[in-house]
mmCIF file of C-alpha atoms and ligand atoms in Angstrom:
data_model
loop_
_atom_site.group_PDB
_atom_site.id
_atom_site.type_symbol
_atom_site.label_atom_id
_atom_site.label_comp_id
_atom_site.label_asym_id
_atom_site.label_seq_id
_atom_site.Cartn_x
_atom_site.Cartn_y
_atom_site.Cartn_z
ATOM 1 C CA MET A 1 18.208 18.004 10.252
ATOM 2 C CA ALA A 2 17.071 14.697 8.778
ATOM 3 C CA GLN A 3 17.438 13.723 5.159
ATOM 4 C CA ILE A 4 14.039 13.941 3.502
ATOM 5 C CA ILE A 5 13.308 10.695 1.651
ATOM 6 C CA ASP A 6 11.883 11.836 -1.671
ATOM 7 C CA GLY A 7 9.093 9.342 -2.376
ATOM 8 C CA LYS A 8 8.217 11.003 -5.676
ATOM 9 C CA ALA A 9 11.760 10.610 -7.027
ATOM 10 C CA LEU A 10 11.992 7.002 -5.807
ATOM 11 C CA ALA A 11 8.590 6.248 -7.322
ATOM 12 C CA ALA A 12 9.761 7.692 -10.661
ATOM 13 C CA VAL A 13 12.564 5.090 -10.722
ATOM 14 C CA VAL A 14 10.106 2.221 -10.095
ATOM 15 C CA ARG A 15 7.672 3.602 -12.679
ATOM 16 C CA SER A 16 10.347 3.857 -15.357
ATOM 17 C CA GLU A 17 11.346 0.225 -14.686
ATOM 18 C CA VAL A 18 7.676 -0.764 -15.054
ATOM 19 C CA ALA A 19 7.313 1.284 -18.267
ATOM 20 C CA ALA A 20 10.345 -0.506 -19.769
ATOM 21 C CA GLU A 21 8.822 -3.903 -18.839
ATOM 22 C CA VAL A 22 5.464 -2.964 -20.369
ATOM 23 C CA GLN A 23 7.218 -1.870 -23.568
ATOM 24 C CA LYS A 24 8.960 -5.242 -23.786
ATOM 25 C CA ILE A 25 5.630 -7.034 -23.353
ATOM 26 C CA GLN A 26 4.009 -4.834 -26.009
ATOM 27 C CA ALA A 27 6.912 -5.502 -28.401
ATOM 28 C CA GLN A 28 6.050 -9.215 -28.030
ATOM 29 C CA GLY A 29 2.417 -8.428 -28.936
ATOM 30 C CA GLY A 30 1.059 -8.501 -25.371
ATOM 31 C CA THR A 31 -1.239 -6.057 -23.561
ATOM 32 C CA VAL A 32 -1.148 -5.524 -19.809
ATOM 33 C CA ARG A 33 -4.678 -4.779 -18.601
ATOM 34 C CA PHE A 34 -5.906 -3.686 -15.185
ATOM 35 C CA ALA A 35 -9.445 -3.331 -13.808
ATOM 36 C CA ALA A 36 -10.376 -1.178 -10.822
ATOM 37 C CA VAL A 37 -13.751 -1.497 -9.082
ATOM 38 C CA LEU A 38 -15.229 1.528 -7.351
ATOM 39 C CA VAL A 39 -18.408 1.274 -5.283
ATOM 40 C CA GLY A 40 -20.213 4.494 -4.403
ATOM 41 C CA GLU A 41 -19.050 8.071 -4.721
ATOM 42 C CA ASN A 42 -16.562 8.636 -1.900
ATOM 43 C CA PRO A 43 -14.629 11.738 -3.160
ATOM 44 C CA ALA A 44 -11.252 10.527 -1.782
ATOM 45 C CA SER A 45 -11.724 7.127 -3.447
ATOM 46 C CA GLN A 46 -12.611 8.838 -6.729
ATOM 47 C CA ILE A 47 -9.323 10.783 -6.557
ATOM 48 C CA TYR A 48 -7.314 7.632 -5.704
ATOM 49 C CA VAL A 49 -8.861 5.748 -8.630
ATOM 50 C CA ARG A 50 -8.208 8.652 -11.008
ATOM 51 C CA ASN A 51 -4.557 8.747 -9.860
ATOM 52 C CA LYS A 52 -4.266 5.007 -10.486
ATOM 53 C CA GLN A 53 -5.752 5.443 -13.967
ATOM 54 C CA ARG A 54 -3.285 8.213 -14.813
ATOM 55 C CA ALA A 55 -0.373 6.174 -13.449
ATOM 56 C CA CYS A 56 -1.397 3.117 -15.528
ATOM 57 C CA GLU A 57 -1.792 5.149 -18.695
ATOM 58 C CA GLN A 58 1.633 6.777 -18.219
ATOM 59 C CA VAL A 59 3.387 3.387 -18.242
ATOM 60 C CA GLY A 60 1.249 1.842 -21.003
ATOM 61 C CA ILE A 61 -1.055 -0.348 -18.876
ATOM 62 C CA ALA A 62 -4.641 -0.480 -20.232
ATOM 63 C CA PHE A 63 -7.035 0.670 -17.522
ATOM 64 C CA GLU A 64 -10.706 -0.224 -17.026
ATOM 65 C CA LEU A 65 -12.920 1.359 -14.388
ATOM 66 C CA HIS A 66 -16.014 -0.561 -13.234
ATOM 67 C CA THR A 67 -18.361 1.431 -11.025
ATOM 68 C CA LEU A 68 -21.326 0.329 -8.939
ATOM 69 C CA PRO A 69 -23.687 2.608 -7.009
ATOM 70 C CA ALA A 70 -23.537 2.744 -3.203
ATOM 71 C CA THR A 71 -27.023 1.216 -3.310
ATOM 72 C CA CYS A 72 -25.885 -1.973 -5.082
ATOM 73 C CA ARG A 73 -26.339 -5.380 -3.476
ATOM 74 C CA TYR A 74 -23.464 -7.524 -2.159
ATOM 75 C CA ASP A 75 -24.222 -10.126 -4.842
ATOM 76 C CA GLU A 76 -23.856 -7.599 -7.671
ATOM 77 C CA LEU A 77 -20.392 -6.642 -6.412
ATOM 78 C CA ALA A 78 -19.467 -10.297 -5.910
ATOM 79 C CA ASP A 79 -20.593 -11.135 -9.473
ATOM 80 C CA LEU A 80 -18.514 -8.287 -10.916
ATOM 81 C CA ILE A 81 -15.389 -9.380 -9.007
ATOM 82 C CA ARG A 82 -15.906 -12.995 -10.150
ATOM 83 C CA GLN A 83 -16.403 -11.888 -13.758
ATOM 84 C CA LEU A 84 -13.225 -9.744 -13.772
ATOM 85 C CA SER A 85 -11.244 -12.505 -12.076
ATOM 86 C CA ALA A 86 -12.326 -14.967 -14.772
ATOM 87 C CA ASP A 87 -11.657 -12.611 -17.715
ATOM 88 C CA LYS A 88 -8.460 -13.832 -19.413
ATOM 89 C CA LYS A 89 -7.768 -10.382 -20.911
ATOM 90 C CA ILE A 90 -7.463 -8.803 -17.462
ATOM 91 C CA ASN A 91 -4.213 -9.237 -15.524
ATOM 92 C CA GLY A 92 -4.932 -7.239 -12.369
ATOM 93 C CA VAL A 93 -8.095 -6.575 -10.341
ATOM 94 C CA LEU A 94 -8.389 -4.101 -7.483
ATOM 95 C CA LEU A 95 -11.352 -3.256 -5.289
ATOM 96 C CA GLN A 96 -10.986 0.344 -4.129
ATOM 97 C CA LEU A 97 -11.388 0.575 -0.357
ATOM 98 C CA PRO A 98 -13.369 1.503 1.622
ATOM 99 C CA VAL A 99 -16.461 -0.219 0.256
ATOM 100 C CA PRO A 100 -19.695 1.210 1.753
ATOM 101 C CA VAL A 101 -20.727 -0.807 4.810
ATOM 102 C CA ALA A 102 -24.293 -0.876 3.451
ATOM 103 C CA VAL A 103 -22.978 -3.046 0.589
ATOM 104 C CA VAL A 104 -20.487 -5.378 2.291
ATOM 105 C CA GLY A 105 -21.476 -5.289 5.971
ATOM 106 C CA ASP A 106 -18.959 -7.511 7.758
ATOM 107 C CA ARG A 107 -18.163 -9.468 4.570
ATOM 108 C CA LEU A 108 -15.249 -7.349 3.281
ATOM 109 C CA SER A 109 -12.767 -10.179 3.756
ATOM 110 C CA GLU A 110 -15.104 -12.519 1.854
ATOM 111 C CA ILE A 111 -15.381 -10.117 -1.093
ATOM 112 C CA LEU A 112 -11.617 -9.479 -1.227
ATOM 113 C CA ASN A 113 -11.036 -13.225 -1.341
ATOM 114 C CA LEU A 114 -13.179 -13.504 -4.488
ATOM 115 C CA ILE A 115 -10.338 -11.803 -6.375
ATOM 116 C CA ASP A 116 -8.203 -14.397 -8.131
ATOM 117 C CA PRO A 117 -4.957 -14.331 -6.044
ATOM 118 C CA ARG A 118 -2.941 -14.230 -9.281
ATOM 119 C CA LYS A 119 -4.693 -10.942 -10.160
ATOM 120 C CA ASP A 120 -4.795 -9.529 -6.626
ATOM 121 C CA VAL A 121 -2.442 -6.564 -7.184
ATOM 122 C CA ASP A 122 -3.256 -5.125 -3.733
ATOM 123 C CA GLY A 123 -2.004 -8.402 -2.216
ATOM 124 C CA LEU A 124 -4.887 -8.522 0.262
ATOM 125 C CA THR A 125 -6.333 -11.982 -0.361
ATOM 126 C CA VAL A 126 -5.591 -14.576 2.299
ATOM 127 C CA ALA A 127 -3.639 -16.485 -0.360
ATOM 128 C CA ASN A 128 -1.190 -13.608 -0.926
ATOM 129 C CA LEU A 129 -0.992 -12.678 2.753
ATOM 130 C CA GLY A 130 -0.292 -16.353 3.448
ATOM 131 C CA LEU A 131 2.491 -16.371 0.864
ATOM 132 C CA LEU A 132 3.973 -13.342 2.628
ATOM 133 C CA VAL A 133 3.989 -15.323 5.880
ATOM 134 C CA ASP A 134 5.687 -18.061 3.865
ATOM 135 C CA GLY A 135 8.491 -15.759 2.686
ATOM 136 C CA ASN A 136 7.157 -13.158 0.251
ATOM 137 C CA VAL A 137 6.806 -14.932 -3.091
ATOM 138 C CA GLY A 138 3.272 -13.821 -4.049
ATOM 139 C CA LEU A 139 1.854 -10.377 -4.809
ATOM 140 C CA VAL A 140 2.992 -8.295 -1.832
ATOM 141 C CA PRO A 141 0.778 -5.393 -0.661
ATOM 142 C CA CYS A 142 1.892 -2.186 -2.407
ATOM 143 C CA THR A 143 2.310 0.064 0.658
ATOM 144 C CA ALA A 144 4.471 -2.537 2.402
ATOM 145 C CA GLN A 145 6.723 -2.670 -0.675
ATOM 146 C CA GLY A 146 6.842 1.140 -0.739
ATOM 147 C CA VAL A 147 7.887 1.235 2.918
ATOM 148 C CA LEU A 148 10.663 -1.317 2.337
ATOM 149 C CA TYR A 149 11.908 0.573 -0.732
ATOM 150 C CA ALA A 150 11.955 3.897 1.146
ATOM 151 C CA ILE A 151 13.895 2.346 4.047
ATOM 152 C CA GLN A 152 16.369 0.651 1.721
ATOM 153 C CA SER A 153 17.038 3.952 -0.055
ATOM 154 C CA VAL A 154 18.814 5.077 3.126
ATOM 155 C CA CYS A 155 19.544 1.735 4.846
ATOM 156 C CA PRO A 156 20.036 -1.065 2.296
ATOM 157 C CA ASP A 157 20.485 -3.871 4.854
ATOM 158 C CA LEU A 158 17.786 -4.239 7.531
ATOM 159 C CA THR A 159 19.492 -7.169 9.217
ATOM 160 C CA GLY A 160 19.206 -6.855 12.982
ATOM 161 C CA LYS A 161 17.541 -3.428 12.878
ATOM 162 C CA ASN A 162 14.906 -2.787 15.530
ATOM 163 C CA VAL A 163 11.719 -1.675 13.798
ATOM 164 C CA VAL A 164 8.559 -0.466 15.487
ATOM 165 C CA MET A 165 5.499 -0.757 13.268
ATOM 166 C CA ILE A 166 2.636 1.399 14.593
ATOM 167 C CA GLY A 167 -0.591 -0.031 13.170
ATOM 168 C CA ARG A 168 -1.732 -3.613 12.581
ATOM 169 C CA SER A 169 -4.275 -3.261 9.755
ATOM 170 C CA ARG A 170 -4.645 -5.887 7.062
ATOM 171 C CA ILE A 171 -3.743 -3.322 4.385
ATOM 172 C CA VAL A 172 -0.652 -1.668 5.939
ATOM 173 C CA GLY A 173 0.601 -2.659 9.407
ATOM 174 C CA ARG A 174 0.432 -6.443 9.263
ATOM 175 C CA PRO A 175 1.879 -6.999 5.780
ATOM 176 C CA THR A 176 4.590 -4.383 6.387
ATOM 177 C CA SER A 177 5.644 -6.071 9.621
ATOM 178 C CA LEU A 178 5.841 -9.422 7.802
ATOM 179 C CA LEU A 179 7.806 -8.018 4.851
ATOM 180 C CA LEU A 180 10.338 -6.290 7.110
ATOM 181 C CA THR A 181 10.661 -9.462 9.208
ATOM 182 C CA ASN A 182 11.377 -11.361 5.997
ATOM 183 C CA HIS A 183 14.234 -8.880 5.486
ATOM 184 C CA ASN A 184 15.763 -9.834 8.841
ATOM 185 C CA ALA A 185 14.564 -6.845 10.872
ATOM 186 C CA THR A 186 13.377 -7.356 14.461
ATOM 187 C CA VAL A 187 9.850 -5.992 14.288
ATOM 188 C CA THR A 188 7.610 -4.924 17.180
ATOM 189 C CA VAL A 189 3.996 -4.284 16.169
ATOM 190 C CA CYS A 190 2.217 -1.583 18.216
ATOM 191 C CA HIS A 191 -1.435 -0.583 17.969
ATOM 192 C CA SER A 192 -4.207 1.322 19.694
ATOM 193 C CA ARG A 193 -4.166 -1.057 22.691
ATOM 194 C CA THR A 194 -0.386 -0.899 23.153
ATOM 195 C CA ARG A 195 0.676 0.412 26.560
ATOM 196 C CA ASN A 196 3.434 3.034 26.664
ATOM 197 C CA LEU A 197 3.915 3.400 22.916
ATOM 198 C CA ALA A 198 6.855 5.777 23.472
ATOM 199 C CA GLU A 199 8.796 3.124 25.406
ATOM 200 C CA HIS A 200 8.747 0.980 22.283
ATOM 201 C CA THR A 201 9.435 3.697 19.739
ATOM 202 C CA ARG A 202 12.413 5.084 21.707
ATOM 203 C CA GLN A 203 14.206 1.740 21.225
ATOM 204 C CA ALA A 204 13.653 1.674 17.465
ATOM 205 C CA ASP A 205 16.232 2.195 14.745
ATOM 206 C CA ILE A 206 13.296 2.534 12.353
ATOM 207 C CA VAL A 207 9.716 3.628 13.132
ATOM 208 C CA VAL A 208 6.974 3.006 10.575
ATOM 209 C CA VAL A 209 3.745 4.757 11.523
ATOM 210 C CA ALA A 210 0.399 3.941 9.879
ATOM 211 C CA ALA A 211 -2.258 4.902 12.406
ATOM 212 C CA GLY A 212 -4.232 7.721 10.803
ATOM 213 C CA CYS A 213 -3.578 10.090 13.778
ATOM 214 C CA PRO A 214 -1.929 13.449 13.044
ATOM 215 C CA LYS A 215 1.141 14.149 15.238
ATOM 216 C CA LEU A 216 0.918 10.751 16.956
ATOM 217 C CA LEU A 217 4.716 10.388 16.741
ATOM 218 C CA THR A 218 6.474 13.283 18.451
ATOM 219 C CA ALA A 219 10.181 14.130 18.758
ATOM 220 C CA ASP A 220 10.457 12.869 22.369
ATOM 221 C CA MET A 221 9.317 9.406 21.173
ATOM 222 C CA VAL A 222 12.149 9.013 18.698
ATOM 223 C CA LYS A 223 15.724 7.797 19.226
ATOM 224 C CA LYS A 224 18.412 10.101 17.849
ATOM 225 C CA ASN A 225 19.290 9.184 14.253
ATOM 226 C CA ALA A 226 16.295 6.890 13.766
ATOM 227 C CA ILE A 227 14.669 6.461 10.352
ATOM 228 C CA ILE A 228 11.014 7.537 10.274
ATOM 229 C CA ILE A 229 8.578 6.260 7.668
ATOM 230 C CA ASP A 230 5.226 8.024 7.813
ATOM 231 C CA VAL A 231 2.435 6.189 6.011
ATOM 232 C CA GLY A 232 -0.443 8.220 7.475
ATOM 233 C CA ILE A 233 -2.587 10.448 5.296
ATOM 234 C CA ASN A 234 -4.790 12.824 7.263
ATOM 235 C CA ARG A 235 -6.848 15.762 6.024
ATOM 236 C CA LEU A 236 -6.432 18.581 8.589
ATOM 237 C CA PRO A 237 -9.225 21.065 9.400
ATOM 238 C CA ASN A 238 -7.320 23.684 7.317
ATOM 239 C CA GLY A 239 -7.634 21.389 4.288
ATOM 240 C CA LYS A 240 -3.946 20.435 4.172
ATOM 241 C CA LEU A 241 -2.650 16.861 4.143
ATOM 242 C CA ALA A 242 -0.492 15.603 7.002
ATOM 243 C CA GLY A 243 0.983 12.322 8.110
ATOM 244 C CA ASP A 244 1.114 10.771 11.570
ATOM 245 C CA THR A 245 4.332 12.471 12.751
ATOM 246 C CA ASP A 246 5.081 15.905 14.123
ATOM 247 C CA PHE A 247 7.250 16.295 11.035
ATOM 248 C CA GLU A 248 9.015 19.556 11.830
ATOM 249 C CA ASN A 249 10.259 18.460 15.263
ATOM 250 C CA VAL A 250 10.818 14.772 14.508
ATOM 251 C CA ALA A 251 12.997 15.786 11.536
ATOM 252 C CA LYS A 252 15.367 17.510 14.000
ATOM 253 C CA VAL A 253 16.039 14.185 15.769
ATOM 254 C CA ALA A 254 15.795 11.611 12.984
ATOM 255 C CA THR A 255 18.446 10.805 10.391
ATOM 256 C CA ALA A 256 15.916 10.333 7.570
ATOM 257 C CA ILE A 257 12.170 10.857 7.270
ATOM 258 C CA THR A 258 9.443 10.580 4.636
ATOM 259 C CA PRO A 259 7.225 13.633 4.046
ATOM 260 C CA VAL A 260 3.453 13.654 3.620
ATOM 261 C CA PRO A 261 2.507 14.232 0.877
ATOM 262 C CA GLY A 262 5.330 13.054 -1.390
ATOM 263 C CA GLY A 263 6.550 10.062 0.629
ATOM 264 C CA ILE A 264 4.924 6.624 0.782
ATOM 265 C CA GLY A 265 1.844 7.668 -1.260
ATOM 266 C CA PRO A 266 3.616 7.847 -4.660
ATOM 267 C CA LEU A 267 5.574 4.668 -3.855
ATOM 268 C CA THR A 268 2.342 2.782 -3.123
ATOM 269 C CA VAL A 269 0.994 3.625 -6.594
ATOM 270 C CA ALA A 270 4.328 2.735 -8.227
ATOM 271 C CA PHE A 271 4.345 -0.698 -6.563
ATOM 272 C CA MET A 272 0.748 -1.289 -7.639
ATOM 273 C CA LEU A 273 1.977 -0.813 -11.240
ATOM 274 C CA LYS A 274 4.851 -3.185 -10.538
ATOM 275 C CA ASN A 275 2.454 -5.800 -9.125
ATOM 276 C CA ILE A 276 0.306 -5.580 -12.286
ATOM 277 C CA VAL A 277 3.348 -6.424 -14.423
ATOM 278 C CA VAL A 278 4.446 -9.189 -12.025
ATOM 279 C CA ALA A 279 0.886 -10.588 -12.266
ATOM 280 C CA TYR A 280 1.015 -10.439 -16.095
ATOM 281 C CA ARG A 281 4.348 -12.289 -16.150
ATOM 282 C CA GLN A 282 3.130 -14.976 -13.731
ATOM 283 C CA GLN A 283 -0.078 -15.488 -15.745
ATOM 284 C CA ASN A 284 1.894 -15.799 -18.971
ATOM 285 C CA CYS A 285 4.670 -17.940 -17.435
ATOM 286 C CA LEU A 286 7.333 -15.335 -18.369
HETATM 287 P P1 NAD B 1 -6.644 1.499 9.999
HETATM 288 O O1 NAD B 1 -7.554 2.475 10.663
HETATM 289 O O2 NAD B 1 -7.199 0.260 9.392
HETATM 290 O O3 NAD B 1 -5.547 1.033 11.043
HETATM 291 C C1 NAD B 1 -4.916 1.932 11.898
HETATM 292 C C2 NAD B 1 -4.023 1.168 12.862
HETATM 293 O O4 NAD B 1 -3.376 2.103 13.709
HETATM 294 C C3 NAD B 1 -4.786 0.205 13.766
HETATM 295 O O5 NAD B 1 -4.102 -1.020 13.811
HETATM 296 C C4 NAD B 1 -4.786 0.881 15.138
HETATM 297 O O6 NAD B 1 -4.700 -0.060 16.185
HETATM 298 C C5 NAD B 1 -3.532 1.736 15.058
HETATM 299 N N1 NAD B 1 -3.683 2.958 15.858
HETATM 300 C C6 NAD B 1 -4.651 3.886 15.749
HETATM 301 N N2 NAD B 1 -4.469 4.850 16.683
HETATM 302 C C7 NAD B 1 -3.362 4.517 17.381
HETATM 303 C C8 NAD B 1 -2.684 5.087 18.470
HETATM 304 N N3 NAD B 1 -3.107 6.228 19.036
HETATM 305 N N4 NAD B 1 -1.579 4.473 18.932
HETATM 306 C C9 NAD B 1 -1.133 3.338 18.380
HETATM 307 N N5 NAD B 1 -1.743 2.740 17.330
HETATM 308 C C10 NAD B 1 -2.854 3.322 16.845
HETATM 309 O O7 NAD B 1 -5.833 2.338 8.941
HETATM 310 P P2 NAD B 1 -4.913 1.865 7.700
HETATM 311 O O8 NAD B 1 -5.773 1.501 6.555
HETATM 312 O O9 NAD B 1 -3.865 0.924 8.174
HETATM 313 O O10 NAD B 1 -4.216 3.262 7.361
HETATM 314 C C11 NAD B 1 -3.417 3.931 8.311
HETATM 315 C C12 NAD B 1 -3.037 5.306 7.767
HETATM 316 O O11 NAD B 1 -2.282 5.135 6.595
HETATM 317 C C13 NAD B 1 -4.237 6.168 7.357
HETATM 318 O O12 NAD B 1 -3.920 7.514 7.610
HETATM 319 C C14 NAD B 1 -4.348 5.924 5.860
HETATM 320 O O13 NAD B 1 -4.939 7.021 5.187
HETATM 321 C C15 NAD B 1 -2.898 5.789 5.500
HETATM 322 N N6 NAD B 1 -2.627 5.004 4.289
HETATM 323 C C16 NAD B 1 -1.710 5.507 3.447
HETATM 324 C C17 NAD B 1 -1.346 4.805 2.317
HETATM 325 C C18 NAD B 1 -0.320 5.374 1.411
HETATM 326 O O14 NAD B 1 -0.226 4.976 0.290
HETATM 327 N N7 NAD B 1 0.499 6.315 1.889
HETATM 328 C C19 NAD B 1 -1.952 3.580 2.035
HETATM 329 C C20 NAD B 1 -2.888 3.061 2.934
HETATM 330 C C21 NAD B 1 -3.202 3.790 4.071
#
């Protein structure tokens, strides 16, 4: 039976490091301030934003929530993002996704890129994604950092490991594949158009799955003693949360596996907090 990678416990370590950093900054008279932007009333987004608020408050980061109705115009959202990016008191800015299509249409990338890259704690601007291509010196997307941290908790050195990344989204799959490549893994990116997914996953020492499909990764697709990182968050018809793996059966084959909930989710929030402090330090040349 696989070791269960306890994302909550790992996240607690990261959060306590962040809290200590924030205390140091406060002792020097500084305030770390973060602004989240929420458009519309998507219930899941409201929960995510509330969790982020609670997490910020627990480590001493001042939190501001800016809301706009789902009926707002693109320009109103753009103005708000520009205003927060220009505000010297604010160190981190995050636009909660998804943004209603009625507001952004096909201009999501454009709106994300209005965030000052130095405040882009989600790491989703082209500037930060470009820095990741360059060797990970900017603000790195939080989920990608969470995935790396979870892997390193059971496998500190990724050098030469074969990784299959299932998913190629801007928010998870692509940045994670880049970050793991920067750590000397050999990464294969698979996606919805990949032929014979199982042929790829069966070769992998590590499988990271971020597809949003419950039970996509089954036990017969996994090499014995592989490490499985499940990023997926799916709400099942019975109301329960599940990831993208057939957890019970995959855990019989794997050497280590992250659960859902309690795996990558808490780590993602912890690394958002870390990015806010990194952003503060960079802005204040510390
Ligand atoms: P997305 O829909 O933007 O991307 C999904 C990716 O998976 C796409 O690249 C698609 O090609 C691929 N895919 C879909 N079905 C597939 C299949 N059958 N076979 C192979 N590839 C397939 O989603 P996203 O924003 O990247 O999120 C992915 C999942 O991760 C979702 O469940 C989301 O809720 C979750 N998520 C979790 C966290 C966290 O903190 N744990 C953070 C972000 C997203």
